[in-house]
XYZ file of C-alpha atoms in Angstrom:
427
model
C 12.037 -0.230 -2.584
C 13.032 2.720 -4.601
C 9.709 3.512 -6.133
C 7.111 0.824 -6.392
C 3.538 1.742 -5.788
C 2.051 -1.038 -3.674
C -1.410 -1.813 -2.841
C -2.678 -4.009 -0.860
C -0.967 -7.400 0.079
C 2.652 -6.902 -0.776
C 5.089 -9.355 0.655
C 6.772 -8.425 3.852
C 10.244 -8.708 2.435
C 9.525 -6.670 -0.613
C 7.157 -3.071 0.231
C 1.529 -1.005 -1.190
C 1.496 -1.979 -0.624
C 1.177 -0.312 0.952
C -0.276 -3.990 1.978
C -2.145 -3.654 1.428
C -0.880 -5.233 0.016
C -4.255 -7.473 0.060
C -5.220 -3.831 0.028
C -5.011 -2.339 3.508
C -2.672 -4.834 5.059
C -0.069 -3.692 2.582
C 1.022 -1.143 5.084
C 2.518 -3.905 7.223
C 3.892 -5.952 4.379
C 5.676 -2.964 2.916
C 7.810 -2.686 5.998
C 9.873 -5.845 5.547
C 10.253 -9.175 7.310
C 12.716 -7.673 9.768
C 10.290 -4.934 10.800
C 7.899 -6.355 13.352
C 5.022 -3.900 13.745
C 1.540 -3.690 15.086
C -0.677 -4.971 12.270
C -3.740 -3.222 13.642
C -2.118 0.193 13.486
C -0.729 -0.375 10.031
C -3.854 -1.907 8.583
C -5.912 0.976 9.860
C -3.571 3.379 8.153
C -3.827 1.603 4.858
C -6.015 4.115 3.132
C -3.283 6.679 3.301
C -1.057 4.395 1.252
C -0.774 6.685 -1.740
C 0.321 9.604 0.414
C 2.578 7.450 2.560
C 4.200 5.891 -0.479
C 4.958 9.324 -1.805
C 6.657 10.041 1.515
C 8.550 6.763 1.235
C 9.691 7.734 -2.224
C 10.890 11.077 -0.924
C 13.219 9.396 1.570
C 14.059 6.067 -0.009
C 17.513 5.265 -1.307
C 18.247 2.488 -3.778
C 18.147 -0.684 -1.747
C 15.207 0.273 0.444
C 16.766 0.787 3.881
C 15.287 4.243 4.298
C 11.850 2.978 3.337
C 11.887 0.475 6.176
C 13.107 3.117 8.589
C 10.274 5.444 7.677
C 7.714 2.679 8.048
C 9.004 2.284 11.586
C 7.711 5.656 12.672
C 4.252 4.100 12.869
C 1.600 6.500 14.105
C 3.436 9.568 12.875
C 2.210 8.730 9.399
C -0.631 6.302 9.905
C -3.238 8.790 10.938
C -6.847 7.607 11.330
C -8.149 10.285 8.983
C -7.495 11.230 5.383
C -5.755 14.565 5.838
C -2.142 14.440 4.678
C 0.598 15.015 7.242
C 1.867 18.480 6.420
C 5.419 19.732 6.349
C 4.987 22.735 8.660
C 7.496 25.100 10.150
C 7.644 25.155 13.975
C 5.866 28.499 14.003
C 2.931 27.028 12.115
C 2.377 24.135 14.473
C 0.878 26.178 17.285
C -1.797 27.623 15.002
C -2.766 24.334 13.340
C -6.154 22.942 14.468
C -5.904 19.763 16.518
C -8.092 16.681 16.103
C -11.317 16.964 18.049
C -13.686 14.333 19.388
C -17.421 14.624 18.866
C -19.096 15.408 22.212
C -21.567 12.592 21.571
C -18.895 9.979 20.878
C -18.483 7.360 23.574
C -15.145 6.109 24.832
C -13.912 2.867 23.282
C -11.346 0.775 25.144
C -9.131 -2.032 23.916
C -11.354 -4.479 25.812
C -14.363 -3.036 23.971
C -12.686 -3.681 20.633
C -11.789 -7.251 21.529
C -15.230 -7.948 22.980
C -16.998 -6.609 19.901
C -14.859 -8.743 17.606
C -15.455 -11.909 19.627
C -19.223 -11.318 19.828
C -19.455 -10.802 16.077
C -17.607 -14.013 15.256
C -19.324 -17.418 15.053
C -19.300 -19.787 17.999
C -15.848 -21.037 18.828
C -12.823 -20.647 21.070
C -10.717 -17.502 21.358
C -7.142 -16.852 22.359
C -4.225 -14.424 22.095
C -6.474 -11.385 22.091
C -4.968 -7.942 21.663
C -6.293 -4.566 20.714
C -6.399 -0.835 21.109
C -9.301 1.495 21.670
C -9.784 5.192 21.011
C -7.460 7.150 23.259
C -7.895 10.957 23.120
C -4.352 11.317 24.459
C -3.057 9.406 21.417
C -5.208 10.643 18.540
C -2.899 9.086 15.937
C -3.271 5.547 17.306
C -5.923 3.755 15.253
C -8.348 1.337 16.995
C -7.978 -2.363 16.240
C -8.552 -5.845 17.661
C -7.107 -9.248 16.833
C -7.862 -12.711 18.176
C -7.031 -16.287 17.374
C -10.358 -17.932 16.548
C -10.958 -21.686 16.415
C -14.305 -22.950 15.134
C -13.268 -26.552 15.689
C -11.518 -26.826 12.349
C -8.242 -25.299 13.487
C -7.116 -21.876 14.739
C -6.918 -18.838 12.505
C -6.029 -15.235 13.280
C -8.768 -12.657 12.698
C -8.260 -8.905 12.980
C -10.259 -5.741 12.459
C -9.127 -2.130 12.255
C -11.136 1.030 11.672
C -10.433 4.554 10.549
C -11.993 7.565 8.916
C -11.734 8.548 5.248
C -12.992 11.534 3.325
C -16.356 10.515 1.806
C -15.996 10.210 -1.944
C -12.265 10.943 -1.764
C -9.437 9.091 -3.419
C -8.582 7.161 -0.239
C -12.172 5.946 -0.018
C -12.129 4.816 -3.646
C -8.784 3.102 -3.357
C -9.793 1.246 -0.200
C -12.431 -0.756 -2.078
C -10.586 -1.172 -5.359
C -9.306 -4.614 -6.352
C -5.498 -4.797 -6.221
C -3.375 -4.822 -9.348
C -2.276 -8.399 -9.972
C 1.083 -7.244 -11.309
C 1.974 -6.375 -7.714
C -0.532 -8.356 -5.679
C -1.332 -11.902 -6.774
C -4.669 -13.135 -5.451
C -7.274 -15.783 -6.190
C -10.391 -13.625 -6.299
C -11.690 -10.125 -5.649
C -15.351 -9.120 -5.465
C -17.011 -5.794 -4.714
C -20.534 -5.482 -3.307
C -22.763 -2.418 -2.961
C -24.868 -2.643 0.193
C -28.406 -1.218 0.602
C -27.107 1.726 2.645
C -24.765 2.665 -0.258
C -21.695 1.294 1.516
C -19.178 -0.548 -0.621
C -17.251 -3.621 0.523
C -14.512 -5.474 -1.330
C -13.405 -9.000 -0.396
C -10.027 -10.235 -1.593
C -8.805 -13.808 -1.246
C -5.049 -13.596 -1.377
C -1.866 -14.727 0.308
C 0.415 -13.477 3.038
C 3.415 -13.996 0.776
C 2.834 -13.125 -2.885
C 5.696 -15.396 -3.939
C 3.943 -18.257 -2.095
C 7.145 -19.385 -0.380
C 4.808 -20.201 2.515
C 1.238 -20.927 1.519
C -0.386 -18.838 4.249
C -3.692 -17.454 2.988
C -4.751 -13.896 3.769
C -8.357 -12.894 3.087
C -9.517 -9.328 3.611
C -12.710 -7.297 3.510
C -12.612 -3.529 3.265
C -15.758 -1.480 3.701
C -16.334 2.234 3.165
C -19.616 3.964 4.007
C -21.038 7.160 2.478
C -20.192 8.897 5.767
C -16.511 7.973 5.569
C -16.412 5.013 7.951
C -13.678 2.614 6.889
C -13.480 -0.921 8.287
C -10.750 -3.414 7.365
C -11.008 -7.081 8.366
C -8.279 -9.659 7.780
C -8.039 -13.379 8.478
C -5.464 -16.114 7.993
C -5.413 -19.902 7.890
C -2.825 -19.854 10.661
C -2.745 -18.598 14.228
C -0.587 -15.645 13.182
C 0.051 -13.839 9.951
C 3.715 -14.882 9.973
C 5.932 -17.491 11.568
C 3.043 -19.802 12.466
C 2.293 -23.178 10.868
C -0.707 -23.471 8.586
C -3.456 -24.849 10.796
C -6.353 -25.215 8.346
C -6.976 -25.279 4.600
C -8.688 -21.884 4.508
C -9.227 -18.992 6.943
C -12.136 -19.572 9.349
C -14.656 -17.138 7.836
C -16.254 -17.519 4.421
C -16.300 -14.582 2.035
C -19.881 -13.814 3.063
C -19.044 -13.955 6.773
C -16.025 -11.758 6.202
C -18.158 -9.195 4.379
C -20.797 -9.269 7.126
C -18.169 -8.787 9.813
C -16.831 -5.706 8.050
C -20.366 -4.342 7.629
C -21.331 -4.719 11.307
C -22.781 -1.500 12.709
C -20.662 -1.743 15.851
C -17.527 -0.644 13.996
C -19.165 2.528 12.767
C -19.675 3.639 16.346
C -15.951 3.188 16.921
C -15.142 5.316 13.892
C -17.456 8.009 15.242
C -15.357 8.065 18.420
C -12.124 8.725 16.517
C -11.035 12.373 16.754
C -11.884 14.317 13.619
C -9.209 16.261 11.812
C -10.367 19.861 11.177
C -8.100 19.960 8.129
C -10.121 17.193 6.477
C -12.453 19.428 4.541
C -11.353 18.813 0.987
C -8.734 17.108 -1.131
C -7.095 18.024 -4.425
C -9.344 17.623 -7.464
C -9.391 14.137 -8.940
C -7.580 15.418 -12.006
C -4.463 15.924 -9.901
C -4.424 12.195 -9.184
C -4.734 11.301 -12.869
C -1.743 9.243 -13.971
C -2.812 9.066 -17.597
C -0.236 11.644 -18.656
C 2.703 9.829 -17.099
C 1.566 6.508 -18.575
C 1.188 8.067 -22.034
C 4.687 9.551 -21.845
C 6.249 6.309 -20.657
C 4.534 4.362 -23.425
C 5.828 6.834 -26.015
C 9.382 6.305 -24.752
C 9.317 2.502 -24.943
C 11.967 1.521 -27.511
C 10.915 0.149 -30.878
C 10.604 -3.623 -31.002
C 8.952 -3.790 -27.575
C 5.218 -4.312 -27.394
C 3.292 -2.935 -24.403
C 1.117 -5.834 -23.245
C -0.153 -4.355 -19.948
C -0.065 -1.087 -18.056
C -0.952 0.429 -14.707
C -4.083 2.346 -13.813
C -4.294 6.119 -14.000
C -4.876 6.962 -10.328
C -1.399 8.202 -9.398
C 0.106 11.273 -11.035
C 3.634 10.275 -9.976
C 3.802 6.540 -10.683
C 2.909 4.086 -13.386
C 4.173 0.934 -15.051
C 4.023 -0.949 -18.324
C 4.743 -4.587 -19.101
C 6.588 -5.026 -22.381
C 7.482 -8.057 -24.476
C 9.966 -8.353 -27.334
C 8.983 -11.936 -28.074
C 11.501 -13.281 -25.566
C 9.443 -12.912 -22.403
C 7.626 -10.242 -20.437
C 9.435 -7.438 -18.658
C 7.979 -5.030 -16.075
C 9.003 -1.375 -16.383
C 7.956 1.036 -13.630
C 8.578 4.726 -13.179
C 8.185 7.555 -10.672
C 8.143 11.199 -11.723
C 8.500 13.517 -8.725
C 9.030 17.249 -8.327
C 10.589 18.825 -5.238
C 13.145 16.152 -4.413
C 16.208 18.336 -3.822
C 15.999 17.764 -0.059
C 16.908 14.081 -0.437
C 19.545 14.443 -3.152
C 22.411 13.329 -0.927
C 20.494 10.229 0.131
C 19.698 9.249 -3.429
C 22.967 10.064 -5.117
C 26.047 9.000 -3.223
C 29.287 7.352 -4.238
C 29.203 5.987 -7.775
C 26.677 8.509 -9.100
C 27.573 11.049 -11.753
C 26.748 14.673 -12.478
C 26.062 15.715 -16.068
C 27.113 18.994 -17.666
C 23.735 20.598 -16.924
C 23.928 19.587 -13.263
C 21.587 16.588 -13.506
C 22.617 13.794 -11.153
C 22.392 10.197 -12.328
C 22.695 6.914 -10.427
C 22.552 3.458 -11.996
C 22.164 0.186 -10.185
C 21.679 -3.501 -10.932
C 20.397 -5.644 -8.082
C 18.260 -8.703 -7.313
C 14.488 -8.286 -7.321
C 12.873 -7.404 -4.010
C 9.656 -9.440 -4.000
C 10.811 -13.037 -4.018
C 10.367 -14.000 -7.679
C 12.935 -16.670 -8.509
C 15.823 -15.248 -10.516
C 14.305 -11.761 -10.837
C 16.722 -8.866 -11.279
C 16.046 -5.135 -11.097
C 17.880 -2.553 -13.178
C 17.373 1.079 -12.140
C 18.340 4.512 -13.422
C 17.628 7.387 -11.036
C 17.930 11.019 -12.148
C 17.564 14.363 -10.397
C 17.528 17.727 -12.168
C 18.955 20.828 -10.541
C 15.483 22.069 -9.614
C 14.662 18.853 -7.727
C 12.714 17.152 -10.521
C 13.320 13.402 -10.169
C 12.660 10.606 -12.642
C 13.530 7.074 -11.577
C 12.816 4.064 -13.774
C 13.360 0.345 -13.177
C 13.031 -2.705 -15.385
C 12.764 -6.380 -14.417
C 13.314 -9.657 -16.213
C 9.768 -10.750 -15.406
C 6.288 -9.376 -15.917
C 5.900 -9.178 -12.125
C 8.395 -9.103 -9.288
C 6.526 -11.877 -7.502
C 6.761 -14.359 -10.375
C 9.828 -16.181 -11.600
C 12.093 -14.623 -14.206
C 10.888 -15.058 -17.778
C 14.191 -14.012 -19.334
C 17.846 -13.622 -18.339
C 17.790 -9.805 -18.313
C 15.189 -7.031 -18.541
C 13.928 -6.199 -22.015
C 15.466 -2.708 -21.759
C 19.177 -2.070 -21.479
C 20.634 0.349 -18.969
C 21.287 2.733 -21.851
C 17.615 2.623 -22.842
C 16.485 3.135 -19.243
C 18.825 6.095 -18.996
C 17.345 7.602 -22.149
C 13.830 7.262 -20.707
C 14.762 8.834 -17.368
C 16.586 11.759 -19.003
C 13.991 12.408 -21.693
C 12.831 16.050 -21.915
C 9.285 14.746 -22.396
C 8.849 14.535 -18.630
C 9.003 18.299 -18.270
C 5.861 20.373 -19.006
């Protein structure tokens, strides 16, 4: 996964995702089929996807092994608040404020989480319950609960995870934004504004975007004005993976899913999560604006290719365009990243080249990573001497999850190289 920004419900053998990624479950899916992790912890960390993905990009090599390894560190990155993990020297650690718990917050155990989930679900049978509460000794472990629920129509897994986000911040906005269908195929997405000014988004999607197994994954993500974030997921199987489909649809309707996410009980759990003293502000929204990178990429698209779709402008380091030369759509995605010198040896090994000005270049052709039949991925990765990295990939389909629409990407390796090495990327 050299660079893809993933949202919400990315396939587990992709990256999103983060999920998820429907949105917040992307954190699990991004890790890969061979990485078996605690969904509750990863779902609850979903709102840090943008920051986590930037960390993934800083350590990922072409082929994605490092990305999976980083996902495996779990709680070290998936903090239950919105403050970014900082790169501090050892001397700075002792003076950094530690998360604190509100003196009025009550303790929440794993049994509490499971009990609350079961009481909030309709009448039925429960099994395979698991969860985690709020443990002051493990402030990075996010609370969650999951049960197998059977309403008489067949068992389905249902899970809930909670965390804290900065009110009005980018993580809060992203948590309730509908996924981009280029990366996350889904059937429907609806956003509702509740009377208390909370926002909840319900997405009806699939566990596997390529639909190799037709397991449905429906999610509801709610954010309150006070920064409570609740993520609920359900499946039409007793487990998210490796379980037979047991019913046509997940057990809860869209309305029930929304109501479960909006239950007041979860807000009390969020209040019990230790607060991060560093969570006082975030960079201005303008620093998250990806409009400049998208404009530059569009200007570098070779003549004869028409841009038929493009990514949103909420990430200053990543964007994509979908182009078409009349022979089929082709996805082109790019990351533009300063300060990457520390991972140069991971990114540019045997087979890479060094240009006269010291810029390092690596080229690679490989199969697509998301399951689309016949999809291939062509990548050119570049690193300037000051650590400024531009990595661009093109695919022979308009989405990695859908089957190839052409035999090769619409851009040649030479054209991708010209884009990555363009001086337009520098201020």
